[in-house]
Short mmCIF file of C-alpha atoms and ligand atoms in Angstrom, two decimals:
data_model
loop_
_atom_site.label_atom_id
_atom_site.label_comp_id
_atom_site.label_asym_id
_atom_site.label_seq_id
_atom_site.Cartn_x
_atom_site.Cartn_y
_atom_site.Cartn_z
CA MET A 17 79.78 116.78 103.07
CA CYS A 18 81.38 114.52 105.23
CA ARG A 19 80.04 115.83 108.99
CA HIS A 20 82.87 113.59 110.87
CA CYS A 21 85.98 114.83 108.65
CA PRO A 22 86.83 118.57 110.41
CA TRP A 23 89.04 119.66 107.36
CA LEU A 24 85.44 119.11 105.21
CA ARG A 25 83.28 120.40 108.00
CA THR A 26 84.78 123.31 107.98
CA LEU A 27 84.57 124.75 104.75
CA GLN A 28 83.38 127.96 103.65
CA PRO A 29 79.67 127.69 101.38
CA ALA A 30 81.18 128.36 98.31
CA GLN A 31 84.66 126.34 98.95
CA GLU A 32 82.30 123.57 99.76
CA ALA A 33 80.28 123.75 96.26
CA LYS A 34 83.82 123.06 94.67
CA LEU A 35 84.26 120.58 96.16
CA ARG A 36 81.21 118.94 95.54
CA GLU A 37 81.26 120.18 92.02
CA LEU A 38 84.99 118.26 91.67
CA THR A 39 84.56 115.30 94.22
CA ALA A 40 81.25 114.28 91.57
CA LEU A 41 83.66 114.58 88.85
CA PHE A 42 86.07 112.26 90.60
CA LEU A 43 84.33 109.45 91.34
CA GLN A 44 83.14 109.97 87.48
CA GLN A 45 86.89 109.91 86.21
CA LYS A 46 88.71 107.43 88.30
CA THR A 47 88.52 103.99 89.68
CA ILE A 48 88.45 103.20 93.19
CA THR A 49 90.82 99.59 94.09
CA PRO A 50 90.68 98.85 97.68
CA VAL A 51 93.35 95.76 97.87
CA ALA A 52 95.04 93.18 100.17
CA GLY A 53 91.47 92.31 101.87
CA LEU A 54 90.03 96.22 102.35
CA ALA A 55 86.71 96.65 101.33
CA LEU A 56 85.31 100.29 101.35
CA ASP A 57 81.79 101.51 101.33
CA ALA A 58 80.39 104.15 99.20
CA GLY A 59 80.35 106.53 101.96
CA GLN A 60 83.92 105.79 102.38
CA ARG A 61 84.78 106.25 98.60
CA MET A 62 83.35 109.54 98.54
CA LEU A 63 85.24 110.64 101.68
CA LEU A 64 88.54 110.01 100.13
CA ALA A 65 87.57 111.49 97.12
CA ALA A 66 86.49 114.85 98.72
CA LEU A 67 89.93 114.53 100.02
CA CYS A 68 92.08 113.73 97.25
CA CYS A 69 90.05 117.30 95.83
CA LEU A 70 90.89 119.35 99.12
CA PRO A 71 94.13 120.57 97.51
CA LEU A 72 92.20 121.24 93.37
CA MET A 73 89.33 124.26 95.03
CA GLU A 74 91.02 127.15 93.72
CA PHE A 75 93.51 124.92 90.81
CA GLY A 76 89.94 123.35 89.30
CA ARG A 77 89.51 119.31 87.73
CA GLU A 78 92.54 120.19 84.99
CA GLY A 79 94.25 119.11 88.81
CA LEU A 80 92.93 115.68 87.92
CA HIS A 81 94.44 114.89 84.71
CA GLY A 82 97.00 112.47 83.72
CA TRP A 83 95.63 109.54 86.09
CA THR A 84 92.61 107.64 86.30
CA GLU A 85 93.26 105.30 89.49
CA LEU A 86 93.09 105.43 92.96
CA VAL A 87 94.50 102.15 95.17
CA VAL A 88 93.81 101.75 98.52
CA TYR A 89 96.11 99.48 101.10
CA PRO A 90 94.37 98.61 104.44
CA GLU A 91 97.23 99.93 105.86
CA ALA A 92 101.17 100.61 105.45
CA PHE A 93 102.62 98.99 102.59
CA ARG A 94 105.99 97.76 101.46
CA VAL A 95 107.04 98.38 97.88
CA GLN A 96 110.65 96.89 96.64
CA ARG A 97 113.04 99.47 95.66
CA SER A 98 116.39 98.55 93.33
CA HIS A 99 119.22 101.72 92.50
CA VAL A 100 122.34 100.98 90.67
CA ASP A 101 124.77 103.01 91.88
CA ALA A 102 128.07 105.19 90.52
CA ALA A 103 130.04 101.73 90.73
CA GLY A 104 126.91 99.61 89.03
CA VAL A 105 126.15 97.92 91.98
CA LEU A 106 122.54 97.19 92.38
CA HIS A 107 121.23 97.84 95.88
CA GLU A 108 117.53 95.99 96.37
CA TRP A 109 115.84 96.92 99.62
CA ASP A 110 112.32 97.36 101.11
CA ASP A 111 110.15 100.19 101.75
CA GLU A 112 107.30 101.08 104.24
CA LEU A 113 104.95 103.61 102.73
CA ILE A 114 101.67 105.52 103.86
CA GLY A 115 100.91 106.68 100.71
CA GLU A 116 102.61 106.77 96.92
CA SER A 117 101.92 108.57 93.27
CA TRP A 118 103.56 108.24 90.34
CA ASP A 119 103.45 110.47 87.31
CA SER A 120 100.80 108.94 85.25
CA GLY A 121 100.13 105.81 87.28
CA PRO A 122 97.96 105.34 89.80
CA LEU A 123 97.40 107.44 93.33
CA ILE A 124 98.11 105.00 96.25
CA LEU A 125 96.73 105.37 99.99
CA SER A 126 96.85 103.82 103.49
CA TRP A 127 93.13 103.65 104.63
CA ALA A 128 94.65 103.62 107.96
CA ASP A 129 96.55 106.62 107.53
CA VAL A 130 93.84 108.54 106.07
CA GLN A 131 91.94 107.74 109.42
CA ALA A 132 94.79 108.24 111.78
CA ASP A 133 94.92 111.70 109.75
CA ILE A 134 91.01 112.89 110.35
CA ALA A 135 91.67 111.21 114.02
CA ASP A 136 94.11 113.85 114.25
CA PRO A 137 93.33 116.36 111.81
CA HIS A 138 95.49 119.64 113.10
CA ALA A 139 99.00 118.16 113.74
CA GLY A 140 100.56 118.58 110.48
CA PHE A 141 99.57 115.61 108.25
CA CYS A 142 97.10 114.65 105.33
CA VAL A 143 98.23 111.77 103.29
CA ALA A 144 95.91 112.55 100.96
CA VAL A 145 96.94 116.08 100.26
CA HIS A 146 100.32 114.81 100.54
CA GLU A 147 99.60 112.65 97.32
CA MET A 148 97.76 114.71 95.53
CA ALA A 149 100.49 118.03 95.74
CA HIS A 150 102.24 114.78 93.82
CA LYS A 151 100.16 115.33 91.17
CA LEU A 152 100.12 118.97 90.85
CA ASP A 153 103.52 118.87 90.73
CA ALA A 154 103.90 116.18 88.25
CA LEU A 155 101.22 118.04 85.66
CA ASP A 156 103.75 119.86 83.59
CA GLY A 157 105.94 116.58 83.32
CA ALA A 158 108.34 118.04 86.77
CA MET A 159 108.16 116.50 89.08
CA ASP A 160 110.61 119.39 90.88
CA GLY A 161 108.00 121.23 93.57
CA THR A 162 106.63 123.49 90.85
CA PRO A 163 103.06 122.82 90.12
CA PRO A 164 101.89 124.64 86.38
CA LEU A 165 100.98 128.50 87.64
CA PRO A 166 101.05 131.24 85.81
CA ARG A 167 104.05 132.60 84.54
CA GLU A 168 105.24 135.04 86.63
CA TRP A 169 104.05 133.25 90.05
CA GLN A 170 105.57 130.30 88.83
CA ARG A 171 108.72 132.25 88.73
CA GLN A 172 108.39 133.06 92.00
CA TRP A 173 107.47 129.91 93.32
CA ALA A 174 110.55 128.72 92.00
CA HIS A 175 112.49 131.16 93.95
CA ASP A 176 110.93 131.41 97.11
CA PHE A 177 109.81 127.62 97.22
CA GLN A 178 114.35 126.86 96.62
CA GLN A 179 115.48 129.30 99.14
CA GLN A 180 113.05 128.08 101.89
CA TYR A 181 114.01 124.36 100.75
CA ASP A 182 117.76 125.02 100.93
CA ARG A 183 117.04 126.93 104.63
CA PHE A 184 115.20 124.16 105.61
CA CYS A 185 117.84 121.83 104.65
CA ALA A 186 120.44 123.92 106.32
CA GLN A 187 118.65 123.91 109.28
CA MET A 188 117.73 120.04 109.65
CA GLU A 189 122.10 119.30 108.90
CA ALA A 190 123.17 122.17 112.05
CA GLY A 191 120.35 119.86 114.10
CA GLN A 192 118.05 122.96 114.83
CA GLU A 193 114.69 121.77 115.86
CA THR A 194 111.55 122.77 113.72
CA ALA A 195 108.00 122.75 113.56
CA ILE A 196 107.82 121.63 110.13
CA ASP A 197 108.00 117.74 109.69
CA PRO A 198 111.55 116.60 108.50
CA TYR A 199 110.81 114.35 105.97
CA ALA A 200 110.26 117.82 104.07
CA ALA A 201 114.39 117.94 103.33
CA GLU A 202 114.51 114.51 101.37
CA ALA A 203 114.02 116.28 98.05
CA PRO A 204 112.07 119.51 96.89
CA GLU A 205 108.79 117.70 95.63
CA GLU A 206 108.78 116.37 99.47
CA PHE A 207 109.18 119.30 100.72
CA PHE A 208 106.20 120.86 98.88
CA ALA A 209 103.89 117.77 99.21
CA VAL A 210 104.76 118.28 102.73
CA VAL A 211 103.87 121.57 103.43
CA SER A 212 100.67 120.84 101.15
CA GLU A 213 99.86 118.90 104.51
CA TYR A 214 100.77 121.98 106.85
CA HIS A 215 98.48 124.42 104.66
CA PHE A 216 94.94 122.46 105.89
CA SER A 217 95.71 120.63 108.65
CA ALA A 218 98.48 122.82 111.23
CA SER A 219 98.61 126.47 108.79
CA HIS A 220 98.75 127.92 111.52
CA VAL A 221 102.37 126.36 112.46
CA LEU A 222 103.30 126.85 108.66
CA GLU A 223 102.53 130.17 108.38
CA GLN A 224 105.13 131.06 111.89
CA GLU A 225 107.82 129.04 110.14
CA MET A 226 107.48 129.74 106.28
CA PRO A 227 105.71 133.22 106.00
CA THR A 228 106.46 133.22 102.25
CA ILE A 229 105.39 129.70 101.52
CA ALA A 230 102.36 130.07 103.52
CA ALA A 231 101.00 132.47 101.41
CA HIS A 232 101.93 131.00 98.43
CA LEU A 233 100.28 127.94 99.28
CA ARG A 234 96.74 130.45 100.38
CA ARG A 235 96.61 131.54 96.77
CA LEU A 236 97.22 127.92 95.34
CA TYR A 237 94.88 125.89 97.76
CA GLY A 238 92.20 128.94 99.19
CA ALA A 239 92.09 129.84 102.53
CA VAL A 240 91.42 127.57 105.60
CA ASN A 241 90.26 128.06 109.16
CA VAL A 242 93.17 128.30 111.58
CA GLU A 243 93.01 125.92 114.81
CA PRO A 244 95.75 125.37 116.83
CA GLY A 245 97.20 121.66 116.82
CA HIS A 246 100.61 119.72 117.49
CA ALA A 247 103.17 117.83 115.54
CA ARG A 248 103.79 114.33 115.14
CA LEU A 249 105.83 111.76 112.61
CA LYS A 250 104.89 109.88 110.20
CA PRO A 251 107.06 106.83 107.84
CA SER A 252 107.72 108.03 103.85
CA ARG A 253 105.17 108.96 101.66
ZN1 ZN B 10 105.96 112.23 98.58
#
């Protein structure tokens, strides 16, 4: 479907057929809105739709429920944050993001970062997959790192993810080296979104570092071809 994108080029024929179907549905159901001077042609829109649908090849079209718009910035974008602390003091600050996803609001991506992911496809990053993992996570009404799954599997998932998340946070606090992006320690939902990126772009790293998590993701997303890679670091998403 997209010759230049390694994640799409290496799919099995059955996976590719599913992805084509989901991508067509995505383009039918979602509005893709380039902003801040960005223009996207039909091929670029299809590429974005296909990347967003990568995590749905096993999960299916239900994964597209609950939102209608993909907003695309030319590059990393700034958002204003505010928080009232326990003492009632309002804190406001700017955050630079390469992607964002709201429960029922738009999915937002930086086009420059989507392209950077594709240019370095085995580095452990795929911001489109990251934001789609948040969308899957939010489907059951709770952004907690657990997507809607059959009951028994969900119970096992919640247990295994909590255990691995706690272990990862402890490693971070102890200053230990890890091959997984430290951003995963931010929150359980970020942990799920970050390991989802590794599943598609550096699955061998995930398999080595977190075999139990890798097995859950293989079941959720389907198997991907393994190719060697290296790690790099990125801002919030
Ligand atoms: Zn995130």
